[in-house]
Amino acid sequence: MNYLSTLRGEIIKIKRTSLLYFTFLAAVFTPAIMLLDNIDGTPDKDFGLVDPYKAFYLGTFPFIAFILLPLFIVLITTLLIQIEYKSNTWKQVLASPQYLHSVLLSKFVVVQGLTILMLLIFNAFMIGVAAAIDYNYPQFSILNYLKSFDRLWYLNARTYIATFGMSALQFWLALRFRNFIAPLGIGLVCCVMSPILLLELKWENVMDKFPHALSIVVGVKQFEKIHVWAQWISVMYMVIFLVLAYLDFNRKTMKV
Amino acid sequence: MISNTTTPAIRTIGLGHQFSSGTPTLHEVNLEVPHGEIYGFLGPNGSGKTTTLSLLLGLYKLQRGKIEIFGQPLASKRMEVLKKLGSLIESPSLYGHLTARENLEIYRAIYEMPRERTREVLAIAGLEETGSKKVKNFSLGMKQRLAIAQALLPRPQLLILDEPTNGLDPNGIIDLRELLRTLNQTHEVTILISSHILAEVEKIVSHVGILSKGKMVFQGTREQLMKMTSAKLVIRTSNDDKALSLLEVYKPEKQNGTLSVPIVDDYRAGHINRLLVDHNIQVFSIGTQETNLEQLFIQLTTAS
């Protein structure tokens, strides 16, 4: 009961914040580009050459998994924790009958909820875009990409799981720094560096030492053998960073 | 109001605290807030009031001493204790992007209060008409009232209020006093209210604790404090030691080359003067010195 009450409180706190707008914008950004790109009379040249899932969905998803989703998580994690710092409400939160681990876990669950919501809205809009393309160019049967639902579902699920580690790391950083610039800056640098180090510089050490790189690892076919392993690494990072976040915040709570 | 139980609502034993800078903030603070009373916790800025209150709420780790609330040790029963109390520490802790109702809803479920309680405390704070207005658009006084409503949300048995009159206009201060008096008398809520201004709280408190530089320099009932404010007859004589023994019955005190005795009326002054002169003691000066609460507060807090 206590945990659910805490979670309910955390959900109320995000009402009317920019978090929900960012979630929506991050979700519709790629589908909107897809729509504009394919409705103006020049559909993607790959349509019809390969199966609709690969041509329509798999061609788009890397942008989400490699760039947009990590950046989105950096942003919402920082903004969510900033609600307490900006409102100067930590003292009141900690003086209420709630356990610190419940408060922190509830906040992390809200971050995860927003991430899932972002992926759901993205997929819903992708269906809409596919339907629009299908309507204009029925010869490509783009909407048939949904027949590969199991592949689509698995890609989304493993990408999401691969963000656990970076999500928890950003969560810890956001709690640690009262100023939002630091966690945001560190997160942005990590998000930009990850694809460069992994894909351009072929620095494979990045795979397990850089939580921000894991969502790329699980999205690239050349790393197919370690997709499952990368997800476990992500879960392990999540546990480590959440424990660190708790211990660190518990230690510094008294100065909040 | 007479306490209905002998267990103090708050008791601290040898409370001490120091921050990482190394300077001790609190030394051996033995606070005792009787059950069912309004306790004024006074002290100048920087005296350690907020640190003490933060320790009472478990916001700081207990370094030295013990804290008991309703007879329960805070260290091991923190959750049970926190469910029974409402608090306001320093400035109002509110979410500016939410409405007054939403701010209260965050905590309503945590305190396991029914839905109607939100409406009740909004009415108590006079904020039931604020509707969809966001808290960031409230005046400071409205924010302070909402913070008090938040503190009242759990139907607390104990209210801990740190400088609750900050930002309130004179009418707001009077309303707050009335509210606290009603809560205390009608609902038997024990109230610990801190302030650096004695005049703000002296009208409603039954007990007073005065903190200065981290030390308790006075603790007792308001009446005990008032007794210390009575006027004194201050006398300078040619032979203080002889005068002291002559005036023994009046319980004289010798300080800084002057004698002082509590004054009851002008006749006592006349009698003392005559007594000293009759015993060949020259009286260089004799006069009354008034000490009001404000002066006493300043004396107590600067003497330490």
PDB file of N, CA and C in Angstrom, chain B residues 165-198:
ATOM      1  N   THR B 165       5.008  31.810  10.406  1.00  0.00           N
ATOM      2  CA  THR B 165       4.440  33.131  10.109  1.00  0.00           C
ATOM      3  C   THR B 165       5.215  33.869   9.021  1.00  0.00           C
ATOM      4  N   ASN B 166       6.306  33.274   8.562  1.00  0.00           N
ATOM      5  CA  ASN B 166       7.087  33.913   7.489  1.00  0.00           C
ATOM      6  C   ASN B 166       6.191  34.208   6.290  1.00  0.00           C
ATOM      7  N   GLY B 167       6.189  35.420   5.853  1.00  0.00           N
ATOM      8  CA  GLY B 167       5.439  35.757   4.650  1.00  0.00           C
ATOM      9  C   GLY B 167       3.979  36.088   4.897  1.00  0.00           C
ATOM     10  N   LEU B 168       3.514  35.913   6.135  1.00  0.00           N
ATOM     11  CA  LEU B 168       2.106  36.216   6.401  1.00  0.00           C
ATOM     12  C   LEU B 168       1.951  37.686   6.795  1.00  0.00           C
ATOM     13  N   ASP B 169       0.858  38.296   6.348  1.00  0.00           N
ATOM     14  CA  ASP B 169       0.591  39.670   6.760  1.00  0.00           C
ATOM     15  C   ASP B 169      -0.019  39.634   8.171  1.00  0.00           C
ATOM     16  N   PRO B 170      -0.158  40.802   8.823  1.00  0.00           N
ATOM     17  CA  PRO B 170      -0.660  40.787  10.217  1.00  0.00           C
ATOM     18  C   PRO B 170      -1.962  40.011  10.379  1.00  0.00           C
ATOM     19  N   ASN B 171      -2.891  40.166   9.426  1.00  0.00           N
ATOM     20  CA  ASN B 171      -4.147  39.412   9.536  1.00  0.00           C
ATOM     21  C   ASN B 171      -3.904  37.916   9.425  1.00  0.00           C
ATOM     22  N   GLY B 172      -2.986  37.564   8.539  1.00  0.00           N
ATOM     23  CA  GLY B 172      -2.640  36.143   8.367  1.00  0.00           C
ATOM     24  C   GLY B 172      -2.043  35.567   9.638  1.00  0.00           C
ATOM     25  N   ILE B 173      -1.220  36.381  10.310  1.00  0.00           N
ATOM     26  CA  ILE B 173      -0.596  35.915  11.562  1.00  0.00           C
ATOM     27  C   ILE B 173      -1.670  35.709  12.631  1.00  0.00           C
ATOM     28  N   ILE B 174      -2.627  36.638  12.699  1.00  0.00           N
ATOM     29  CA  ILE B 174      -3.712  36.504  13.686  1.00  0.00           C
ATOM     30  C   ILE B 174      -4.545  35.258  13.377  1.00  0.00           C
ATOM     31  N   ASP B 175      -4.852  35.052  12.070  1.00  0.00           N
ATOM     32  CA  ASP B 175      -5.635  33.870  11.663  1.00  0.00           C
ATOM     33  C   ASP B 175      -4.905  32.585  12.027  1.00  0.00           C
ATOM     34  N   LEU B 176      -3.589  32.599  11.804  1.00  0.00           N
ATOM     35  CA  LEU B 176      -2.797  31.399  12.105  1.00  0.00           C
ATOM     36  C   LEU B 176      -2.820  31.101  13.600  1.00  0.00           C
ATOM     37  N   ARG B 177      -2.675  32.168  14.400  1.00  0.00           N
ATOM     38  CA  ARG B 177      -2.724  31.987  15.858  1.00  0.00           C
ATOM     39  C   ARG B 177      -4.046  31.354  16.269  1.00  0.00           C
ATOM     40  N   GLU B 178      -5.130  31.876  15.686  1.00  0.00           N
ATOM     41  CA  GLU B 178      -6.459  31.363  16.032  1.00  0.00           C
ATOM     42  C   GLU B 178      -6.586  29.893  15.625  1.00  0.00           C
ATOM     43  N   LEU B 179      -6.068  29.592  14.435  1.00  0.00           N
ATOM     44  CA  LEU B 179      -6.123  28.216  13.933  1.00  0.00           C
ATOM     45  C   LEU B 179      -5.361  27.276  14.864  1.00  0.00           C
ATOM     46  N   LEU B 180      -4.176  27.697  15.264  1.00  0.00           N
ATOM     47  CA  LEU B 180      -3.357  26.841  16.136  1.00  0.00           C
ATOM     48  C   LEU B 180      -4.021  26.666  17.496  1.00  0.00           C
ATOM     49  N   ARG B 181      -4.620  27.751  18.002  1.00  0.00           N
ATOM     50  CA  ARG B 181      -5.313  27.684  19.293  1.00  0.00           C
ATOM     51  C   ARG B 181      -6.484  26.701  19.209  1.00  0.00           C
ATOM     52  N   THR B 182      -7.227  26.791  18.091  1.00  0.00           N
ATOM     53  CA  THR B 182      -8.388  25.886  17.920  1.00  0.00           C
ATOM     54  C   THR B 182      -7.922  24.439  17.818  1.00  0.00           C
ATOM     55  N   LEU B 183      -6.882  24.222  17.037  1.00  0.00           N
ATOM     56  CA  LEU B 183      -6.378  22.843  16.877  1.00  0.00           C
ATOM     57  C   LEU B 183      -5.932  22.285  18.214  1.00  0.00           C
ATOM     58  N   ASN B 184      -5.311  23.142  18.998  1.00  0.00           N
ATOM     59  CA  ASN B 184      -4.807  22.697  20.291  1.00  0.00           C
ATOM     60  C   ASN B 184      -5.954  22.443  21.274  1.00  0.00           C
ATOM     61  N   GLN B 185      -6.896  23.366  21.329  1.00  0.00           N
ATOM     62  CA  GLN B 185      -7.946  23.254  22.340  1.00  0.00           C
ATOM     63  C   GLN B 185      -9.046  22.285  21.938  1.00  0.00           C
ATOM     64  N   THR B 186      -9.413  22.284  20.649  1.00  0.00           N
ATOM     65  CA  THR B 186     -10.520  21.431  20.208  1.00  0.00           C
ATOM     66  C   THR B 186     -10.061  20.031  19.845  1.00  0.00           C
ATOM     67  N   HIS B 187      -8.918  19.954  19.191  1.00  0.00           N
ATOM     68  CA  HIS B 187      -8.468  18.639  18.703  1.00  0.00           C
ATOM     69  C   HIS B 187      -7.281  18.081  19.482  1.00  0.00           C
ATOM     70  N   GLU B 188      -6.902  18.790  20.540  1.00  0.00           N
ATOM     71  CA  GLU B 188      -5.802  18.335  21.421  1.00  0.00           C
ATOM     72  C   GLU B 188      -4.506  18.046  20.669  1.00  0.00           C
ATOM     73  N   VAL B 189      -4.255  18.871  19.678  1.00  0.00           N
ATOM     74  CA  VAL B 189      -3.007  18.709  18.915  1.00  0.00           C
ATOM     75  C   VAL B 189      -1.875  19.396  19.681  1.00  0.00           C
ATOM     76  N   THR B 190      -0.800  18.668  19.892  1.00  0.00           N
ATOM     77  CA  THR B 190       0.390  19.264  20.497  1.00  0.00           C
ATOM     78  C   THR B 190       1.118  20.032  19.391  1.00  0.00           C
ATOM     79  N   ILE B 191       1.542  21.237  19.715  1.00  0.00           N
ATOM     80  CA  ILE B 191       2.167  22.059  18.669  1.00  0.00           C
ATOM     81  C   ILE B 191       3.538  22.544  19.128  1.00  0.00           C
ATOM     82  N   LEU B 192       4.512  22.332  18.271  1.00  0.00           N
ATOM     83  CA  LEU B 192       5.849  22.890  18.497  1.00  0.00           C
ATOM     84  C   LEU B 192       6.049  23.922  17.401  1.00  0.00           C
ATOM     85  N   ILE B 193       6.150  25.174  17.819  1.00  0.00           N
ATOM     86  CA  ILE B 193       6.238  26.248  16.828  1.00  0.00           C
ATOM     87  C   ILE B 193       7.528  27.031  17.064  1.00  0.00           C
ATOM     88  N   SER B 194       8.328  27.141  16.037  1.00  0.00           N
ATOM     89  CA  SER B 194       9.591  27.860  16.221  1.00  0.00           C
ATOM     90  C   SER B 194       9.473  29.262  15.656  1.00  0.00           C
ATOM     91  N   SER B 195      10.227  30.143  16.245  1.00  0.00           N
ATOM     92  CA  SER B 195      10.233  31.523  15.744  1.00  0.00           C
ATOM     93  C   SER B 195      11.465  32.239  16.286  1.00  0.00           C
ATOM     94  N   HIS B 196      11.897  33.264  15.586  1.00  0.00           N
ATOM     95  CA  HIS B 196      12.965  34.078  16.154  1.00  0.00           C
ATOM     96  C   HIS B 196      12.387  35.365  16.727  1.00  0.00           C
ATOM     97  N   ILE B 197      11.043  35.464  16.643  1.00  0.00           N
ATOM     98  CA  ILE B 197      10.389  36.656  17.176  1.00  0.00           C
ATOM     99  C   ILE B 197       9.450  36.225  18.305  1.00  0.00           C
ATOM    100  N   LEU B 198       9.830  36.572  19.516  1.00  0.00           N
ATOM    101  CA  LEU B 198       9.070  36.161  20.693  1.00  0.00           C
ATOM    102  C   LEU B 198       7.628  36.677  20.651  1.00  0.00           C
TER     103      LEU B 198
END
